Amino acid sequence: MRQVTRDREATSRRILEAAGDLFAAHGYDQVTMRMIAAEAGANVALVNRYFGTKAALFAEALATGSTIESVIAGDPAGLAGRLAHRLAVRLQSGATEPVTRMVDRAGTSPEIQAILRAHVEATVVKRIAAQLDGPHPEQRALLAATMILGTGSVRRLFGPGVIEAVDAEEVEARLRSMFEICLRP
Amino acid sequence: MRQVTRDREATSRRILEAAGDLFAAHGYDQVTMRMIAAEAGANVALVNRYFGTKAALFAEALATGSTIESVIAGDPAGLAGRLAHRLAVRLQSGATEPVTRMVDRAGTSPEIQAILRAHVEATVVKRIAAQLDGPHPEQRALLAATMILGTGSVRRLFGPGVIEAVDAEEVEARLRSMFEICLRP
DNA sequence: AGAGTTAGTAGACGCTTGTTTACTTGTCAA
DNA sequence: TTGACAAGTAAACAAGCGTCTACTAACTCT
């Protein structure tokens, strides 16, 4: 009696959105199928019916959400600056993209680990590496990923606005220099 | 009939060690009290008897294990180099300290988050900040923590030896430059 | 208008979790 | 040697989990 109109597409979309929001907010392990169903205003059985399993739903939510691609794409010369700006903003604001938060809150379930690895590799490491000249581009892209994921962990532990109090521009400048060093040939 | 001698101290020490190893290897959520008891060769009820709750046991294991203190302590001038070396080694070897792995594998349980935050703040951020001159030492220490925690995430996702194949010394040199930038006044 | 397809629901299944209770057994002082 | 205290054990508890099955009700098409 919850649904007034019966619309499979709309319902499964609401489920996917709810899953993305909740996984990003609380992490894979802390989110239950019942929470997702409730948030989407749908029945638990439908979630399994449409997405099969919890891990599959996570994978789909991960793939659906917006990624960091837009920041990486563009002029290779400004890549370090763009990444630094993005991270500085993320460290301060409470409003970060669900996808990046999903990565650093995903927990340690083995079946999720593989999904995450593939996602980070495809959307972050490989895309950054593609912009780099010189030997071992993936190695340097991995160092950049280290910083990106590190800000995620720091934010998770210390909350948003942890660096806000002090000079934000100086932090961004420092981050830019660090990215330049780890990205340059 | 498991125990030949009855020794409370020895048993609780074995439990604590087993908990530390397992938490570090698989993360808080993936480790069950029964796994810990089995690994320690003890009974499940004893774990609760001696440590109260799972979260309390985690906190105690976190506090017991060796920390990164030894790397931070020492000549402030060589701090960047020591941290870079430690991280480079961590990225390559399979043998990392339990405690640092515990931090990056700890998952997202709310009650664990506070414990972790306090631990990282006390043993990493404050200790690094204490070595720094100039304004906002904690801000720079936090950036260093970002890199430290980032290597943890990268290692979790991509496994040990991810950067091993290529030039390890170059990676360490790059990390050192990055640390120097984020730590300098 | 009626039959058939399908979205949606209620409820239970089996399993695992952290924790507790009631009991047994080894150890040591008197 | 015996009695008491503490270490250790087995089993169950209640709650929560992901998943599945059987059922109801709405929409569509002829």
Coordinates of C-alpha atoms (C1' of nucleotides) in Angstrom, one line a residue:
Chain A
M1 CA 0.0 0.0 0.0
R2 CA 3.1 2.2 -0.1
Q3 CA 3.1 2.6 -3.8
V4 CA 0.3 4.5 -5.6
T5 CA 1.7 4.0 -9.0
R6 CA 3.5 0.9 -10.1
D7 CA 6.7 1.9 -11.8
R8 CA 9.6 -0.6 -11.9
E9 CA 12.1 1.8 -13.3
A10 CA 11.3 4.6 -10.9
T11 CA 11.4 2.3 -7.9
S12 CA 14.7 0.7 -8.8
R13 CA 16.1 4.1 -9.4
R14 CA 15.0 5.2 -5.9
I15 CA 16.5 2.1 -4.5
L16 CA 19.8 2.8 -6.2
E17 CA 19.9 6.4 -5.0
A18 CA 19.1 5.4 -1.5
A19 CA 21.8 2.8 -1.5
G20 CA 24.3 5.3 -2.9
D21 CA 23.5 7.8 -0.2
L22 CA 23.5 5.4 2.7
F23 CA 26.7 3.5 1.6
A24 CA 28.4 6.9 1.3
A25 CA 27.2 8.1 4.6
H26 CA 27.7 5.0 6.8
G27 CA 29.8 2.5 4.9
Y28 CA 29.0 -0.9 3.5
D29 CA 28.9 -2.9 6.7
Q30 CA 26.7 -0.5 8.6
V31 CA 24.0 -0.3 6.0
T32 CA 21.4 -3.0 5.9
M33 CA 19.1 -4.0 3.1
R34 CA 16.1 -3.0 5.3
M35 CA 17.6 0.5 5.7
I36 CA 17.9 0.9 2.0
A37 CA 14.4 -0.3 1.4
A38 CA 13.0 2.0 4.0
E39 CA 14.9 5.0 2.6
A40 CA 13.6 4.2 -0.9
G41 CA 10.1 3.6 0.3
A42 CA 10.2 0.1 -1.1
N43 CA 10.0 -3.4 0.1
V44 CA 13.1 -5.4 1.1
A45 CA 12.3 -8.2 -1.2
L46 CA 12.2 -5.9 -4.2
V47 CA 15.8 -4.8 -3.5
N48 CA 17.0 -8.4 -3.9
R49 CA 14.6 -8.9 -6.8
Y50 CA 16.0 -6.1 -8.8
F51 CA 19.7 -6.2 -7.8
G52 CA 20.3 -9.7 -6.7
T53 CA 22.6 -9.3 -3.8
K54 CA 23.8 -6.6 -1.5
A55 CA 27.3 -6.7 -3.0
A56 CA 25.9 -6.4 -6.5
L57 CA 23.8 -3.4 -5.4
F58 CA 26.9 -1.8 -4.0
A59 CA 28.8 -2.3 -7.2
E60 CA 26.0 -0.8 -9.2
A61 CA 25.6 2.2 -6.9
L62 CA 29.4 2.7 -7.1
A63 CA 29.3 2.7 -10.9
T64 CA 26.2 4.9 -11.1
G65 CA 27.3 7.8 -9.0
S66 CA 29.4 10.7 -10.3
T67 CA 33.1 10.2 -10.1
I68 CA 36.3 12.2 -9.9
E69 CA 36.7 11.8 -13.6
S70 CA 35.7 15.4 -14.3
V71 CA 38.5 16.7 -12.1
I72 CA 41.1 14.5 -13.7
A73 CA 40.0 15.2 -17.3
G74 CA 41.3 18.4 -18.8
D75 CA 44.7 20.1 -19.3
P76 CA 47.4 17.8 -17.9
A77 CA 49.4 20.8 -16.9
G78 CA 46.7 21.9 -14.4
L79 CA 46.0 18.5 -13.0
A80 CA 48.0 19.0 -9.8
G81 CA 46.1 22.2 -9.2
R82 CA 42.7 20.8 -9.9
L83 CA 43.3 17.8 -7.6
A84 CA 44.6 20.0 -4.8
H85 CA 41.6 22.3 -5.1
R86 CA 39.3 19.3 -5.0
L87 CA 40.9 17.8 -1.9
A88 CA 41.1 21.2 -0.1
V89 CA 37.4 21.6 -0.7
R90 CA 36.6 18.1 0.4
L91 CA 38.6 18.5 3.7
Q92 CA 36.5 21.5 4.6
S93 CA 33.0 21.1 3.3
G94 CA 30.5 18.7 4.6
A95 CA 29.2 18.1 1.1
T96 CA 31.4 15.6 -0.7
E97 CA 30.5 13.3 -3.5
P98 CA 28.9 10.1 -2.4
V99 CA 31.3 8.0 -4.6
T100 CA 34.6 9.1 -3.1
R101 CA 33.1 8.8 0.4
M102 CA 31.9 5.3 -0.5
V103 CA 35.5 4.3 -1.3
D104 CA 36.9 5.4 2.0
R105 CA 34.0 4.1 4.1
A106 CA 33.6 0.9 2.3
G107 CA 34.9 -1.3 5.1
T108 CA 36.8 -4.5 4.7
S109 CA 34.4 -7.2 3.4
P110 CA 36.4 -9.3 1.0
E111 CA 33.8 -9.4 -1.8
I112 CA 33.6 -5.6 -1.7
Q113 CA 37.4 -5.2 -1.8
A114 CA 37.6 -6.5 -5.3
I115 CA 34.8 -4.2 -6.5
L116 CA 36.5 -1.2 -5.0
R117 CA 39.9 -2.0 -6.3
A118 CA 38.6 -2.3 -9.8
H119 CA 36.7 1.0 -9.5
V120 CA 39.5 3.0 -8.1
E121 CA 41.9 1.5 -10.6
A122 CA 39.7 2.3 -13.6
T123 CA 38.4 5.7 -12.6
V124 CA 41.3 7.2 -10.7
V125 CA 44.7 5.5 -11.3
K126 CA 44.4 4.7 -15.0
R127 CA 42.9 8.0 -15.8
I128 CA 45.6 10.0 -14.0
A129 CA 48.3 7.7 -15.5
A130 CA 46.9 8.4 -19.0
Q131 CA 47.7 12.1 -18.5
L132 CA 51.3 11.6 -17.5
D133 CA 54.5 11.6 -19.5
G134 CA 57.7 9.8 -18.7
P135 CA 58.4 6.3 -17.2
H136 CA 56.1 4.5 -14.8
P137 CA 53.1 6.7 -15.0
E138 CA 51.0 4.3 -13.0
Q139 CA 53.4 4.4 -10.1
R140 CA 53.1 8.1 -9.9
A141 CA 49.3 8.0 -10.3
L142 CA 49.2 5.6 -7.4
L143 CA 51.0 8.1 -5.2
A144 CA 48.4 10.6 -6.2
A145 CA 45.7 8.1 -5.3
T146 CA 47.4 7.7 -1.9
M147 CA 46.8 11.4 -1.2
I148 CA 43.3 11.3 -2.5
L149 CA 42.3 8.3 -0.4
G150 CA 44.2 9.7 2.5
T151 CA 42.0 12.8 2.6
G152 CA 39.1 10.4 2.7
S153 CA 40.4 8.6 5.8
V154 CA 41.3 11.9 7.5
R155 CA 37.9 13.3 6.9
R156 CA 36.3 10.1 8.1
L157 CA 38.3 10.2 11.3
F158 CA 38.4 13.9 12.1
G159 CA 35.2 15.1 10.5
P160 CA 34.7 17.9 8.0
G161 CA 36.2 21.3 8.6
V162 CA 39.2 19.9 10.4
I163 CA 41.6 22.2 8.6
E164 CA 39.0 24.9 8.1
A165 CA 39.9 27.0 11.0
V166 CA 43.3 27.8 9.6
D167 CA 44.4 29.2 6.3
A168 CA 42.6 27.2 3.6
E169 CA 44.5 28.7 0.7
E170 CA 47.9 27.7 2.2
V171 CA 46.7 24.1 2.6
E172 CA 45.7 24.1 -1.1
A173 CA 49.0 25.5 -2.1
R174 CA 50.8 22.9 -0.1
L175 CA 48.7 20.1 -1.6
R176 CA 49.4 21.5 -5.1
S177 CA 53.1 21.3 -4.6
M178 CA 52.8 17.8 -3.2
F179 CA 50.8 16.7 -6.2
E180 CA 53.3 18.3 -8.6
I181 CA 56.1 16.4 -7.0
C182 CA 54.4 13.0 -7.1
L183 CA 53.1 13.5 -10.7
R184 CA 56.1 14.9 -12.4
P185 CA 58.4 12.6 -14.5
Chain B
M1 CA 40.6 -29.5 28.3
R2 CA 42.3 -27.0 26.1
Q3 CA 44.4 -25.5 28.9
V4 CA 46.9 -27.6 30.7
T5 CA 47.9 -24.9 33.1
R6 CA 45.5 -22.3 34.3
D7 CA 47.1 -18.9 34.0
R8 CA 44.8 -15.9 33.7
E9 CA 47.6 -13.5 32.7
A10 CA 49.0 -15.7 30.0
T11 CA 45.5 -16.4 28.6
S12 CA 44.5 -12.8 28.5
R13 CA 47.7 -11.9 26.9
R14 CA 47.2 -14.5 24.2
I15 CA 43.7 -13.2 23.6
L16 CA 45.0 -9.7 23.2
E17 CA 47.7 -10.8 20.8
A18 CA 45.2 -12.8 18.8
A19 CA 42.8 -9.8 18.7
G20 CA 45.6 -7.5 17.5
D21 CA 46.7 -9.8 14.7
L22 CA 43.2 -10.5 13.5
F23 CA 42.0 -6.9 13.6
A24 CA 45.0 -5.9 11.7
A25 CA 44.6 -8.6 9.1
H26 CA 40.9 -8.5 8.4
G27 CA 39.4 -5.3 10.0
Y28 CA 37.1 -4.8 13.0
D29 CA 33.8 -5.9 11.4
Q30 CA 35.2 -9.1 9.8
V31 CA 36.6 -10.4 13.0
T32 CA 34.3 -12.3 15.4
M33 CA 34.8 -13.0 19.0
R34 CA 34.8 -16.6 18.2
M35 CA 37.7 -16.2 15.8
I36 CA 39.7 -14.4 18.4
A37 CA 39.0 -17.0 21.0
A38 CA 39.9 -19.8 18.6
E39 CA 43.1 -18.1 17.6
A40 CA 44.1 -17.6 21.2
G41 CA 43.1 -21.2 22.1
A42 CA 40.6 -19.9 24.7
N43 CA 36.9 -19.9 25.3
V44 CA 34.6 -17.2 23.9
A45 CA 33.2 -16.4 27.2
L46 CA 36.6 -15.7 28.6
V47 CA 37.2 -13.0 26.0
N48 CA 34.1 -11.1 27.3
R49 CA 35.0 -11.9 30.9
Y50 CA 38.4 -10.3 30.6
F51 CA 37.8 -7.5 28.2
G52 CA 34.1 -6.7 28.6
T53 CA 33.1 -6.0 25.1
K54 CA 34.4 -6.3 21.6
A55 CA 35.0 -2.5 21.2
A56 CA 36.9 -2.4 24.5
L57 CA 39.1 -5.3 23.4
F58 CA 39.8 -3.4 20.1
A59 CA 40.7 -0.3 22.1
E60 CA 43.0 -2.3 24.3
A61 CA 44.6 -4.1 21.4
L62 CA 45.1 -0.7 19.6
A63 CA 46.8 0.8 22.7
T64 CA 49.0 -2.3 23.3
G65 CA 50.6 -2.8 19.9
S66 CA 53.6 -0.9 18.8
T67 CA 53.0 2.4 17.2
I68 CA 54.6 4.6 14.7
E69 CA 56.0 6.6 17.6
S70 CA 59.5 5.3 17.1
V71 CA 59.6 6.6 13.6
I72 CA 58.4 10.0 14.6
A73 CA 60.7 10.4 17.5
G74 CA 64.2 11.5 16.8
D75 CA 65.8 14.4 14.9
P76 CA 63.1 16.7 13.5
A77 CA 65.3 17.4 10.6
G78 CA 65.2 13.8 9.4
L79 CA 61.5 13.3 10.1
A80 CA 60.4 13.6 6.4
G81 CA 63.0 11.0 5.4
R82 CA 62.1 8.6 8.1
L83 CA 58.4 8.8 7.3
A84 CA 59.1 8.4 3.6
H85 CA 61.2 5.3 4.3
R86 CA 58.6 3.8 6.5
L87 CA 55.8 4.3 4.0
A88 CA 57.9 3.0 1.1
V89 CA 58.6 -0.1 3.1
R90 CA 55.0 -0.5 4.0
L91 CA 53.9 -0.2 0.4
Q92 CA 56.2 -3.1 -0.6
S93 CA 56.4 -5.6 2.2
G94 CA 53.7 -7.9 3.4
A95 CA 54.9 -7.4 6.9
T96 CA 53.5 -4.2 8.3
E97 CA 52.9 -3.3 11.9
P98 CA 49.5 -4.5 13.2
V99 CA 48.6 -1.1 14.6
T100 CA 48.8 0.9 11.5
R101 CA 46.9 -1.7 9.6
M102 CA 44.3 -1.7 12.2
V103 CA 43.7 1.9 11.6
D104 CA 43.1 1.7 7.9
R105 CA 41.1 -1.5 8.1
A106 CA 39.0 -0.6 11.1
G107 CA 35.8 -0.2 9.2
T108 CA 33.1 2.3 10.0
S109 CA 31.4 1.2 13.2
P110 CA 30.6 4.4 15.1
E111 CA 31.8 3.2 18.4
I112 CA 35.2 2.3 16.8
Q113 CA 35.5 5.7 15.1
A114 CA 35.9 7.6 18.3
I115 CA 38.5 5.2 19.6
L116 CA 40.5 5.4 16.3
R117 CA 40.3 9.2 16.2
A118 CA 41.7 9.5 19.6
H119 CA 44.5 7.1 18.9
V120 CA 45.6 8.6 15.6
E121 CA 45.4 12.1 17.1
A122 CA 47.5 11.2 20.1
T123 CA 50.1 8.9 18.5
V124 CA 50.5 10.5 15.1
V125 CA 49.2 14.0 14.7
K126 CA 50.2 15.5 18.1
R127 CA 53.6 13.8 18.0
I128 CA 54.4 15.1 14.6
A129 CA 53.1 18.5 15.4
A130 CA 55.3 18.6 18.5
Q131 CA 58.4 18.4 16.2
L132 CA 57.4 21.2 13.9
D133 CA 58.3 24.9 14.1
G134 CA 56.2 27.7 12.7
P135 CA 52.5 28.5 12.7
H136 CA 49.8 25.9 12.6
P137 CA 51.9 22.8 13.3
E138 CA 48.8 20.6 13.6
Q139 CA 47.6 21.5 10.2
R140 CA 50.8 20.3 8.6
A141 CA 50.9 17.2 10.8
L142 CA 47.4 16.5 9.6
L143 CA 48.6 16.6 6.0
A144 CA 51.3 14.2 6.9
A145 CA 48.7 11.9 8.5
T146 CA 46.8 12.1 5.2
M147 CA 49.7 10.5 3.4
I148 CA 50.3 8.0 6.1
L149 CA 46.6 6.9 6.2
G150 CA 46.5 7.1 2.4
T151 CA 49.2 4.5 2.0
G152 CA 47.2 2.3 4.3
S153 CA 44.2 2.5 2.0
V154 CA 46.2 2.0 -1.1
R155 CA 47.8 -1.1 0.4
R156 CA 44.4 -2.4 1.5
L157 CA 43.0 -2.0 -2.0
F158 CA 45.9 -3.0 -4.1
G159 CA 47.7 -5.3 -1.9
P160 CA 51.4 -5.4 -0.9
G161 CA 54.1 -5.0 -3.5
V162 CA 51.9 -2.8 -5.7
I163 CA 54.8 -0.4 -6.3
E164 CA 57.4 -3.0 -5.8
A165 CA 57.9 -3.9 -9.5
V166 CA 59.3 -0.4 -10.3
D167 CA 62.0 1.7 -8.8
A168 CA 61.5 1.6 -5.0
E169 CA 64.2 4.2 -4.3
E170 CA 62.6 6.7 -6.6
V171 CA 59.2 6.2 -4.8
E172 CA 60.9 6.8 -1.5
A173 CA 62.6 9.9 -2.8
R174 CA 59.4 11.3 -4.1
L175 CA 57.6 10.6 -0.8
R176 CA 60.4 12.4 1.1
S177 CA 60.0 15.5 -1.1
M178 CA 56.3 15.4 -0.5
F179 CA 56.7 15.1 3.3
E180 CA 59.2 17.9 3.3
I181 CA 56.7 20.1 1.6
C182 CA 53.8 19.4 3.8
L183 CA 55.9 19.6 7.0
R184 CA 58.0 22.7 6.4
P185 CA 56.8 26.0 8.0
Chain C
dA1 C1' -14.8 -7.1 -19.4
dG2 C1' -11.8 -10.6 -18.2
dA3 C1' -7.4 -13.0 -18.2
dG4 C1' -2.6 -12.7 -17.7
dT5 C1' 1.5 -10.5 -16.6
dT6 C1' 4.1 -8.3 -13.1
dA7 C1' 5.1 -4.8 -9.4
dG8 C1' 4.7 -4.9 -4.7
dT9 C1' 4.0 -7.1 0.0
dA10 C1' 4.2 -10.0 4.3
dG11 C1' 6.4 -13.1 6.6
dA12 C1' 9.4 -16.6 7.6
dC13 C1' 13.9 -19.1 6.9
dG14 C1' 18.5 -20.2 8.3
dC15 C1' 22.4 -18.3 9.9
dT16 C1' 25.7 -15.4 12.5
dT17 C1' 26.5 -12.1 15.7
dG18 C1' 27.9 -10.4 20.7
dT19 C1' 26.9 -11.5 25.1
dT20 C1' 25.3 -14.0 29.3
dT21 C1' 24.3 -17.8 32.5
dA22 C1' 25.0 -21.9 34.8
dC23 C1' 28.2 -25.3 35.3
dT24 C1' 32.8 -28.0 35.8
dT25 C1' 37.5 -28.4 37.0
dG26 C1' 42.0 -27.2 38.4
dT27 C1' 44.9 -24.9 42.0
dC28 C1' 46.4 -23.4 46.4
dA29 C1' 46.0 -22.1 51.3
dA30 C1' 44.8 -23.9 55.8
Chain D
dT1 C1' 43.2 -33.6 52.8
dT2 C1' 39.8 -30.6 52.2
dG3 C1' 37.3 -26.6 51.1
dA4 C1' 37.1 -22.3 48.7
dC5 C1' 38.1 -19.4 45.1
dA6 C1' 39.1 -18.6 40.5
dA7 C1' 40.0 -20.2 35.6
dG8 C1' 37.8 -22.4 32.0
dT9 C1' 33.8 -24.5 29.5
dA10 C1' 29.3 -25.5 27.2
dA11 C1' 25.2 -24.0 25.8
dA12 C1' 21.9 -20.9 25.1
dC13 C1' 20.1 -16.2 24.7
dA14 C1' 18.0 -12.4 22.0
dA15 C1' 18.8 -9.7 18.2
dG16 C1' 20.0 -8.8 13.6
dC17 C1' 21.4 -10.1 9.1
dG18 C1' 20.7 -11.3 3.9
dT19 C1' 17.8 -13.9 1.3
dC20 C1' 13.7 -16.5 -0.4
dT21 C1' 8.9 -18.1 -1.0
dA22 C1' 4.1 -17.6 -1.3
dC23 C1' 0.7 -14.4 -1.8
dT24 C1' -2.0 -9.9 -3.2
dA25 C1' -3.2 -6.3 -6.2
dA26 C1' -2.6 -3.2 -10.0
dC27 C1' -2.0 -2.5 -14.8
dT28 C1' -2.3 -4.0 -19.9
dC29 C1' -3.9 -6.2 -23.9
dT30 C1' -7.1 -8.5 -26.5

